[in-house]
Coordinates of N, CA, C and O and ligand atoms in Angstrom, one line a residue:
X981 N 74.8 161.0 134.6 CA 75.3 160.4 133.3 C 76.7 159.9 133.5 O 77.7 160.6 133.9
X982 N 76.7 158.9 133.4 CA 78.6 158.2 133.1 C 78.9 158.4 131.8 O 78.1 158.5 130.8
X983 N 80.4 158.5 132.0 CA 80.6 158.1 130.4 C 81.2 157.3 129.9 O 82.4 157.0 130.0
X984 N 80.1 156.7 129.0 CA 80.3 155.5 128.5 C 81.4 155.4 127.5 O 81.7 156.4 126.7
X985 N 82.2 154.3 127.4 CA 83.1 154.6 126.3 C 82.5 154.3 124.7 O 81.6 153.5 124.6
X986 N 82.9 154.7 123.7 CA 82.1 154.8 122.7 C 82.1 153.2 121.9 O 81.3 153.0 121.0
X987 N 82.9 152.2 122.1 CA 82.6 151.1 121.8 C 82.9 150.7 122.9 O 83.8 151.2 123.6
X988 N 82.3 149.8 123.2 CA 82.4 148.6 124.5 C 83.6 147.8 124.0 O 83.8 147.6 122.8
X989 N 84.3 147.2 124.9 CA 85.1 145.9 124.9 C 84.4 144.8 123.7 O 84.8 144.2 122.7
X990 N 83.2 144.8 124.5 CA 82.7 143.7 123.5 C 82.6 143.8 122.1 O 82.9 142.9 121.3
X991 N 82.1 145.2 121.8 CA 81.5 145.5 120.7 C 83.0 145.9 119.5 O 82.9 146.0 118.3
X992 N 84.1 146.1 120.3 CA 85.6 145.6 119.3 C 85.7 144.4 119.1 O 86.0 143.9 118.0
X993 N 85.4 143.6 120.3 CA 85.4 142.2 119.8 C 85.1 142.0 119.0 O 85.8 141.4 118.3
X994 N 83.4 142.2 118.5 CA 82.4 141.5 117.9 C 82.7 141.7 116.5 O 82.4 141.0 115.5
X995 N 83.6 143.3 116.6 CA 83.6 143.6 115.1 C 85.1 143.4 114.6 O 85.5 143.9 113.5
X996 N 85.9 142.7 115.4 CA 87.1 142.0 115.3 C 86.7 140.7 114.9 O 87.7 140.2 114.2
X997 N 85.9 139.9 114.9 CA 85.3 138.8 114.8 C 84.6 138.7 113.8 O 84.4 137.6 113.3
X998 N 83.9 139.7 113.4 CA 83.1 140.2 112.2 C 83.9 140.0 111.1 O 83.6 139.3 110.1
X999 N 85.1 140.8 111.2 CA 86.3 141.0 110.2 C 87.2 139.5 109.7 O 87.9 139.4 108.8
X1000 N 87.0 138.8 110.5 CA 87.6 137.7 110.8 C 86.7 136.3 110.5 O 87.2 135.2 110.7
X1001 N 85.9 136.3 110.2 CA 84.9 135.5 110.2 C 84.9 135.2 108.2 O 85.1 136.1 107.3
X1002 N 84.5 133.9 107.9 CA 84.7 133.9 106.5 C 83.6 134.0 105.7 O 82.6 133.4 106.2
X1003 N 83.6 134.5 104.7 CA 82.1 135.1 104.4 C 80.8 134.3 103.9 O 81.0 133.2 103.3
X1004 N 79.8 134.6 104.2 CA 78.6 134.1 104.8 C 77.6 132.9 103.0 O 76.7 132.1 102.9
X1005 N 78.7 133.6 102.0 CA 78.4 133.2 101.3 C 79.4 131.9 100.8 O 80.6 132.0 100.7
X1006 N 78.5 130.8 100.6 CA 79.6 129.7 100.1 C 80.7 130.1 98.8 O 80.5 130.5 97.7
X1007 N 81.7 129.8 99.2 CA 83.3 129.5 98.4 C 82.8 128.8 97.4 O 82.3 127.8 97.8
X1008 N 82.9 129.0 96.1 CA 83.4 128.0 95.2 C 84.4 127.0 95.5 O 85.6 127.3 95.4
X1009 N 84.1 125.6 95.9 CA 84.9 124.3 96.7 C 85.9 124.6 96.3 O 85.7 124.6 95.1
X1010 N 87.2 124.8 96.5 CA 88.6 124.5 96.2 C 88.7 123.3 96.4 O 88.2 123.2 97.6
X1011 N 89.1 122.1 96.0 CA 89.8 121.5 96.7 C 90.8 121.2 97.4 O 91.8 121.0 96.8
X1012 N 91.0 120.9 99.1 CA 92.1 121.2 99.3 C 93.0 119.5 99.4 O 92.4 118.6 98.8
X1013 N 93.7 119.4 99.8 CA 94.9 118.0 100.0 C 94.7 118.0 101.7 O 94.6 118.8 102.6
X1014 N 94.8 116.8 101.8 CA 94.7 116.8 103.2 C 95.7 114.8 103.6 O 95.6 113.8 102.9
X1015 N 96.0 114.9 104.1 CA 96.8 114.0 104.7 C 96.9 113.5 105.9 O 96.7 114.2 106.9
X1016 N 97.2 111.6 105.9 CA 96.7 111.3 107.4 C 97.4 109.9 107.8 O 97.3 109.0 106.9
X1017 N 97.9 109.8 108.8 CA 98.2 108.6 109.3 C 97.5 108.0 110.1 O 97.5 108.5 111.2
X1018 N 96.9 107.1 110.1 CA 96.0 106.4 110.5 C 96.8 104.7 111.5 O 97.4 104.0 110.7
X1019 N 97.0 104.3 112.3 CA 97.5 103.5 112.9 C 96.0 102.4 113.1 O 94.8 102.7 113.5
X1020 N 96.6 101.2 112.6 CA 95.4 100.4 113.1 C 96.3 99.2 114.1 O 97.5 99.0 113.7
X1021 N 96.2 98.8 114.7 CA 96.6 98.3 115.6 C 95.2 97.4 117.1 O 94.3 97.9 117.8
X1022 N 95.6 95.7 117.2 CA 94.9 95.7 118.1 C 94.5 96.1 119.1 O 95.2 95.7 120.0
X1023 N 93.3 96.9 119.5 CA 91.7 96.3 118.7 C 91.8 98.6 118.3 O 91.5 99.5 119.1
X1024 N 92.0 98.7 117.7 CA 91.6 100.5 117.7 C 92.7 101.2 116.6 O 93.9 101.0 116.5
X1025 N 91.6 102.4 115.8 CA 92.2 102.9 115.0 C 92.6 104.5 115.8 O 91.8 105.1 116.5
X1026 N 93.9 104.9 115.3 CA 94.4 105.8 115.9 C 94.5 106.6 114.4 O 94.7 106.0 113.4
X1027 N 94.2 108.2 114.4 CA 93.3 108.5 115.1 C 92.0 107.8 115.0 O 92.0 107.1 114.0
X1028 N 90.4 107.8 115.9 CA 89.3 107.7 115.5 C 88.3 108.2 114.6 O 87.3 107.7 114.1
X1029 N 88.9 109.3 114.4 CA 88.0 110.5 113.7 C 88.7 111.0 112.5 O 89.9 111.2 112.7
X1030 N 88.3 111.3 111.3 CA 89.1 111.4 109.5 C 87.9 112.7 109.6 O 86.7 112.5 109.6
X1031 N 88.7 114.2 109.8 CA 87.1 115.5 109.8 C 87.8 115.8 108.4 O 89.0 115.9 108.5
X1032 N 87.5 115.9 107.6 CA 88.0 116.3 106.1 C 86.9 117.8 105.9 O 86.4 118.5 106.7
X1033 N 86.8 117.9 104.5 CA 85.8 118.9 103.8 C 85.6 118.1 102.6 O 86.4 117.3 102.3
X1034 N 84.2 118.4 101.6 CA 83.5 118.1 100.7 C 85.2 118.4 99.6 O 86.0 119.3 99.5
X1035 N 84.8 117.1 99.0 CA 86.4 117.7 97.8 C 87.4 117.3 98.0 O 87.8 116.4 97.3
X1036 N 88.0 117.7 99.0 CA 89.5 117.3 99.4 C 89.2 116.0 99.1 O 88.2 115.2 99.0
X1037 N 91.1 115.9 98.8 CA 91.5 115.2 98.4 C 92.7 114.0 99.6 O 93.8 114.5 99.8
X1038 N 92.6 113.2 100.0 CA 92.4 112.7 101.3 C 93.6 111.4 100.6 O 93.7 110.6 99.7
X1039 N 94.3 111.8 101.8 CA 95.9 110.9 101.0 C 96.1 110.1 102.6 O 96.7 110.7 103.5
X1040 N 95.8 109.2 102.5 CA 95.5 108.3 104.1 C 97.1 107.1 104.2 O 97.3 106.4 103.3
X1041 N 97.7 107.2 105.3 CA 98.4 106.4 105.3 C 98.0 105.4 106.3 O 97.7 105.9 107.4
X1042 N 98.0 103.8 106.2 CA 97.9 103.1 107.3 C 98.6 102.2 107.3 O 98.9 101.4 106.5
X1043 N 99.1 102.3 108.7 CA 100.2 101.5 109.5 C 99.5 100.3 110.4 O 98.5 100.2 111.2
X1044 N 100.1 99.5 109.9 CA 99.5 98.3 111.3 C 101.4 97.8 112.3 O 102.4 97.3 111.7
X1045 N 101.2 98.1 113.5 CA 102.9 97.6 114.2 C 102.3 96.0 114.5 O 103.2 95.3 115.1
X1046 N 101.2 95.4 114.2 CA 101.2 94.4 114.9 C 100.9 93.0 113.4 O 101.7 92.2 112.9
X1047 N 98.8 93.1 113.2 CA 99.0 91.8 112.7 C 97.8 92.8 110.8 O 97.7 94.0 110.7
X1048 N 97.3 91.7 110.0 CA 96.7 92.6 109.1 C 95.8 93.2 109.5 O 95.3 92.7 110.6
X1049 N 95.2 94.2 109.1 CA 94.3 94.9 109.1 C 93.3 95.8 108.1 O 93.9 95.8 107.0
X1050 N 92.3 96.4 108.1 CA 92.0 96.7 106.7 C 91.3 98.0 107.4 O 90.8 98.0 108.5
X1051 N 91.4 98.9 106.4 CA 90.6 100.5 106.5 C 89.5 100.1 105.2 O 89.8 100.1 104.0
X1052 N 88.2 99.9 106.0 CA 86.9 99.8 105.3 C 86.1 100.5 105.0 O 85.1 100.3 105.8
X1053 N 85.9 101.7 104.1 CA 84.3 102.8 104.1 C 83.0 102.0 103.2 O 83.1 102.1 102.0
X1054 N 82.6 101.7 103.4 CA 81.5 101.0 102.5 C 80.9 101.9 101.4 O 81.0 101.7 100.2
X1055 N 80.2 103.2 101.9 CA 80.0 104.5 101.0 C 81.1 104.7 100.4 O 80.9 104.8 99.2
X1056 N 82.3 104.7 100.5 CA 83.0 104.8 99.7 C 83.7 104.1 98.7 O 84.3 104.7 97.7
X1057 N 83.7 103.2 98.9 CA 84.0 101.8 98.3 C 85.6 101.6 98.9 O 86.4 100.8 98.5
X1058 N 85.7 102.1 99.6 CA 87.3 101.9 100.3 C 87.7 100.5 100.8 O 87.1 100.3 101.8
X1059 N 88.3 99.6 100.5 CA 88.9 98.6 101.4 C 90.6 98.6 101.2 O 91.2 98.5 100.1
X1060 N 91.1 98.7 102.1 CA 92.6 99.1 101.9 C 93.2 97.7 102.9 O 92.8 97.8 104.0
X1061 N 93.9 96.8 102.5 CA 94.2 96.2 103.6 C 96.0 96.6 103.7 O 96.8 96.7 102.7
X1062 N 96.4 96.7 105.1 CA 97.9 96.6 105.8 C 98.1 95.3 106.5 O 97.5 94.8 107.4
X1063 N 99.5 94.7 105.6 CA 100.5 93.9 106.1 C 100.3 93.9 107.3 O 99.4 94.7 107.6
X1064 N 100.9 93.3 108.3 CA 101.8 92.9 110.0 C 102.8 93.7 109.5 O 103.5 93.7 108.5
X1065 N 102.7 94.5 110.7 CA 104.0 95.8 110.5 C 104.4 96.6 109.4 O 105.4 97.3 109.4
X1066 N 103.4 96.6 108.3 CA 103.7 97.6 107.1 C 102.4 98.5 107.5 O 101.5 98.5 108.4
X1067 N 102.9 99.2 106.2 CA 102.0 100.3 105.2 C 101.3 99.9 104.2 O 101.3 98.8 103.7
X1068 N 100.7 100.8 104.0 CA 99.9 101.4 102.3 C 99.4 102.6 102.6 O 98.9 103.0 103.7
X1069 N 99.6 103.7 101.3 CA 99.0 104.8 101.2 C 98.3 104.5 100.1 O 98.7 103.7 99.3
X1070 N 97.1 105.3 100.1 CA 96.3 105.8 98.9 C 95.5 107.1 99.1 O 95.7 107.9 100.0
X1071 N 94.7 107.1 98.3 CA 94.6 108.9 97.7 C 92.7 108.5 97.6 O 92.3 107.6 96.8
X1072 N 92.1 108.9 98.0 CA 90.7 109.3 97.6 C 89.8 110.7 98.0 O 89.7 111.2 99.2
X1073 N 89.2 111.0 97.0 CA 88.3 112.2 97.0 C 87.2 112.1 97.9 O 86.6 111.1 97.8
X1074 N 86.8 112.9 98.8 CA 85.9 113.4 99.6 C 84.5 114.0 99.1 O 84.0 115.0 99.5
X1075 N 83.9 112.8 97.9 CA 82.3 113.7 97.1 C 81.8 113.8 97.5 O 81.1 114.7 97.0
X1076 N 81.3 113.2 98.9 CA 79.9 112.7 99.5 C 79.9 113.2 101.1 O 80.5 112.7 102.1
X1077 N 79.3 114.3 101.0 CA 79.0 115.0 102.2 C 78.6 113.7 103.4 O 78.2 112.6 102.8
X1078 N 78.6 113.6 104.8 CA 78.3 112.5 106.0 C 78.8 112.0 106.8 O 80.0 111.8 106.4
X1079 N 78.8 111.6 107.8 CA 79.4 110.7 108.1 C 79.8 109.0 107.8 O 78.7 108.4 107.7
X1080 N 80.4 108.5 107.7 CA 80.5 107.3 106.9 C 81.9 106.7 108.2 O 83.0 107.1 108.5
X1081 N 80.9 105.3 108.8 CA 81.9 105.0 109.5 C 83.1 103.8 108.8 O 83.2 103.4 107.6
X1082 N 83.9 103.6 109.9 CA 84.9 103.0 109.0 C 85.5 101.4 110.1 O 85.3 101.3 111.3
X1083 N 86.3 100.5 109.2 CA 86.0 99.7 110.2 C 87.2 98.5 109.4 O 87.5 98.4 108.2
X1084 N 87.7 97.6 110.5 CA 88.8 97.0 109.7 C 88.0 95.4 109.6 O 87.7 94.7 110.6
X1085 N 87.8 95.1 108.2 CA 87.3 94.1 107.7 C 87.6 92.4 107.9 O 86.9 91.4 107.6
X1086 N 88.9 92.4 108.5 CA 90.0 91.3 108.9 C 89.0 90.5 109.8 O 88.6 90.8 111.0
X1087 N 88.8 89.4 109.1 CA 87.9 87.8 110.0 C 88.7 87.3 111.0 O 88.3 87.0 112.1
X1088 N 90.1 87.0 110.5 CA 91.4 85.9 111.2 C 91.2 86.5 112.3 O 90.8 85.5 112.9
X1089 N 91.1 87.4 113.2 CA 91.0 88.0 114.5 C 90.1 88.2 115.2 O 90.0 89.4 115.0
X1090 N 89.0 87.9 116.0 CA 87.8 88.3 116.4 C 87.7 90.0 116.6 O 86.7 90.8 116.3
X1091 N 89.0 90.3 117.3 CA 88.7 91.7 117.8 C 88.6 92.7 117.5 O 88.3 93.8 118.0
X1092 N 89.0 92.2 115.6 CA 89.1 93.0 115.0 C 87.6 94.1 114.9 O 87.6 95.3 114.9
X1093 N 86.3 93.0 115.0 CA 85.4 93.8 114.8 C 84.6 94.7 115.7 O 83.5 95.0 115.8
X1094 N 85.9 95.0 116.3 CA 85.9 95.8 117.2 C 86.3 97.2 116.9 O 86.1 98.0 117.8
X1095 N 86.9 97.6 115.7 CA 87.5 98.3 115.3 C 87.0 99.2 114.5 O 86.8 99.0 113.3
X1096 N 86.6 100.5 115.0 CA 85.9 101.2 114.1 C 86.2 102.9 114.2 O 86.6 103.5 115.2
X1097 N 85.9 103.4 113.1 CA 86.2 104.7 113.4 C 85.0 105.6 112.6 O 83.9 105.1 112.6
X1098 N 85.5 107.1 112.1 CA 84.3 107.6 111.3 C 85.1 108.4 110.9 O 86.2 108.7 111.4
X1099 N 84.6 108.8 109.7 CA 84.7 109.9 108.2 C 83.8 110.8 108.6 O 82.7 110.5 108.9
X1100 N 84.3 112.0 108.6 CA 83.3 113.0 108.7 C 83.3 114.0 107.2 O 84.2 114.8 107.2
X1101 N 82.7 113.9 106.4 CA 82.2 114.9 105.6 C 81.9 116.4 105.3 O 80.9 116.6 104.6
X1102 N 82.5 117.3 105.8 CA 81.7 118.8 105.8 C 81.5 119.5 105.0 O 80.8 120.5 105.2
Ligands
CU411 CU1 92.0 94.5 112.2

Protein backbone atom coordinates (compact mmCIF):
# COMPACT_ATOMS: atom_id res chain seq x y z
CA UNK A 1 0.00 0.00 0.00
CA UNK A 2 1.38 3.70 -0.77
CA UNK A 3 -0.02 6.42 0.62
CA UNK A 4 -1.91 8.17 -1.26
CA UNK A 5 -2.47 11.74 -0.51
CA UNK A 6 -6.05 12.44 0.25
CA UNK A 7 -6.75 14.92 -2.60
CA UNK A 8 -4.62 14.66 -5.56
CA UNK A 9 -3.01 17.85 -7.12
CA UNK A 10 -5.59 17.60 -9.58
CA UNK A 11 -8.49 17.02 -7.72
CA UNK A 12 -7.62 20.73 -5.75
CA UNK A 13 -7.51 21.95 -8.91
CA UNK A 14 -10.63 20.73 -10.21
CA UNK A 15 -12.38 21.90 -7.09
CA UNK A 16 -10.49 25.24 -7.31
CA UNK A 17 -12.03 25.54 -10.65
CA UNK A 18 -15.29 24.33 -9.57
CA UNK A 19 -15.40 27.29 -7.13
CA UNK A 20 -14.37 29.52 -9.76
CA UNK A 21 -16.35 28.72 -12.52
CA UNK A 22 -19.67 30.87 -13.06
CA UNK A 23 -22.79 29.19 -12.43
CA UNK A 24 -24.26 26.75 -14.70
CA UNK A 25 -27.44 28.53 -14.64
CA UNK A 26 -27.99 31.58 -16.97
CA UNK A 27 -27.66 35.24 -15.37
CA UNK A 28 -30.36 37.41 -15.76
CA UNK A 29 -28.52 39.60 -18.93
CA UNK A 30 -27.12 42.60 -17.33
CA UNK A 31 -26.22 44.71 -19.68
CA UNK A 32 -22.75 45.53 -19.80
CA UNK A 33 -20.93 48.74 -21.77
CA UNK A 34 -18.33 47.76 -23.80
CA UNK A 35 -16.15 50.09 -25.89
CA UNK A 36 -13.97 50.06 -29.06
CA UNK A 37 -11.78 51.60 -31.44
CA UNK A 38 -11.94 50.41 -34.51
CA UNK A 39 -9.20 51.78 -37.24
CA UNK A 40 -10.26 51.45 -40.81
CA UNK A 41 -7.58 52.26 -42.82
CA UNK A 42 -6.50 50.99 -46.44
CA UNK A 43 -7.48 48.02 -47.23
CA UNK A 44 -8.26 46.44 -43.28
CA UNK A 45 -10.11 47.03 -40.27
CA UNK A 46 -8.11 47.08 -37.02
CA UNK A 47 -9.22 45.37 -34.84
CA UNK A 48 -10.91 42.37 -37.13
CA UNK A 49 -13.03 40.86 -34.66
CA UNK A 50 -15.97 43.13 -32.29
CA UNK A 51 -16.57 39.63 -29.49
CA UNK A 52 -19.28 41.54 -27.43
CA UNK A 53 -22.20 39.60 -25.33
CA UNK A 54 -26.11 39.55 -26.10
CA UNK A 55 -27.17 43.25 -24.58
CA UNK A 56 -24.26 45.12 -24.21
CA UNK A 57 -24.16 48.11 -25.10
CA UNK A 58 -21.37 48.67 -27.75
CA UNK A 59 -19.95 52.35 -28.05
CA UNK A 60 -17.59 51.89 -31.25
CA UNK A 61 -15.19 54.52 -32.24
CA UNK A 62 -13.91 54.67 -35.88
CA UNK A 63 -10.92 56.30 -37.10
CA UNK A 64 -9.89 56.37 -40.64
CA UNK A 65 -5.62 58.14 -40.83
CA UNK A 66 -6.11 57.95 -44.46
CA UNK A 67 -9.23 58.30 -46.98
CA UNK A 68 -13.43 57.73 -46.23
CA UNK A 69 -14.57 54.82 -45.00
CA UNK A 70 -17.70 53.22 -43.61
CA UNK A 71 -18.38 50.50 -40.73
CA UNK A 72 -21.37 48.46 -42.40
CA UNK A 73 -23.57 45.59 -40.33
CA UNK A 74 -26.41 44.99 -42.52
CA UNK A 75 -28.29 42.79 -39.52
CA UNK A 76 -27.89 45.64 -37.84
CA UNK A 77 -28.76 48.34 -39.79
CA UNK A 78 -25.29 49.94 -38.97
CA UNK A 79 -23.75 52.30 -41.65
CA UNK A 80 -21.39 54.72 -39.99
CA UNK A 81 -19.25 56.58 -42.45
CA UNK A 82 -15.50 58.25 -41.31
CA UNK A 83 -14.09 61.40 -42.86
CA UNK A 84 -10.14 61.16 -44.28
CA UNK A 85 -8.46 61.38 -41.06
CA UNK A 86 -11.36 61.79 -38.63
CA UNK A 87 -13.74 60.07 -36.36
CA UNK A 88 -17.25 59.17 -35.43
CA UNK A 89 -18.50 57.41 -32.36
CA UNK A 90 -21.85 55.83 -31.81
CA UNK A 91 -23.56 53.66 -29.42
CA UNK A 92 -25.53 50.52 -30.44
CA UNK A 93 -27.17 47.56 -28.62
CA UNK A 94 -26.07 43.98 -29.05
CA UNK A 95 -29.95 42.16 -29.45
CA UNK A 96 -29.22 39.75 -31.89
CA UNK A 97 -27.22 36.81 -30.88
CA UNK A 98 -24.48 35.74 -34.38
CA UNK A 99 -22.13 36.47 -36.17
CA UNK A 100 -22.78 39.36 -38.46
CA UNK A 101 -19.96 40.41 -40.68
CA UNK A 102 -18.99 43.86 -41.20
CA UNK A 103 -17.54 45.66 -44.11
CA UNK A 104 -16.76 49.29 -45.30
CA UNK A 105 -19.37 50.29 -47.92
CA UNK A 106 -17.05 53.11 -49.75
CA UNK A 107 -17.39 52.60 -53.90
CA UNK A 108 -14.66 55.64 -54.64
CA UNK A 109 -11.86 52.99 -53.80
CA UNK A 110 -11.85 49.53 -55.23
CA UNK A 111 -10.04 48.10 -52.29
CA UNK A 112 -12.19 49.05 -50.22
CA UNK A 113 -14.15 45.89 -50.83
CA UNK A 114 -11.75 44.35 -49.44
CA UNK A 115 -12.48 45.26 -46.15
CA UNK A 116 -14.21 43.23 -43.82
CA UNK A 117 -14.50 42.21 -40.41
CA UNK A 118 -17.06 40.36 -37.91
CA UNK A 119 -19.45 40.91 -34.95
CA UNK A 120 -19.61 38.25 -32.85
CA UNK A 121 -22.63 37.90 -30.72
CA UNK A 122 -22.55 35.58 -27.47
CU1 LIG B 1 -13.07 51.88 -47.06
Amino acid sequence: MTDAPLLSRRDVLRTVAALTTAPLQPEPEAPGRRSFTVVARKYTFEPEVIDVRRNDVVRLTLTSPDIAHSFTVDAYRIQKRVPPGGSVTFEFRADEIGRFPFYCSMRADEGCQDMQGELIVR
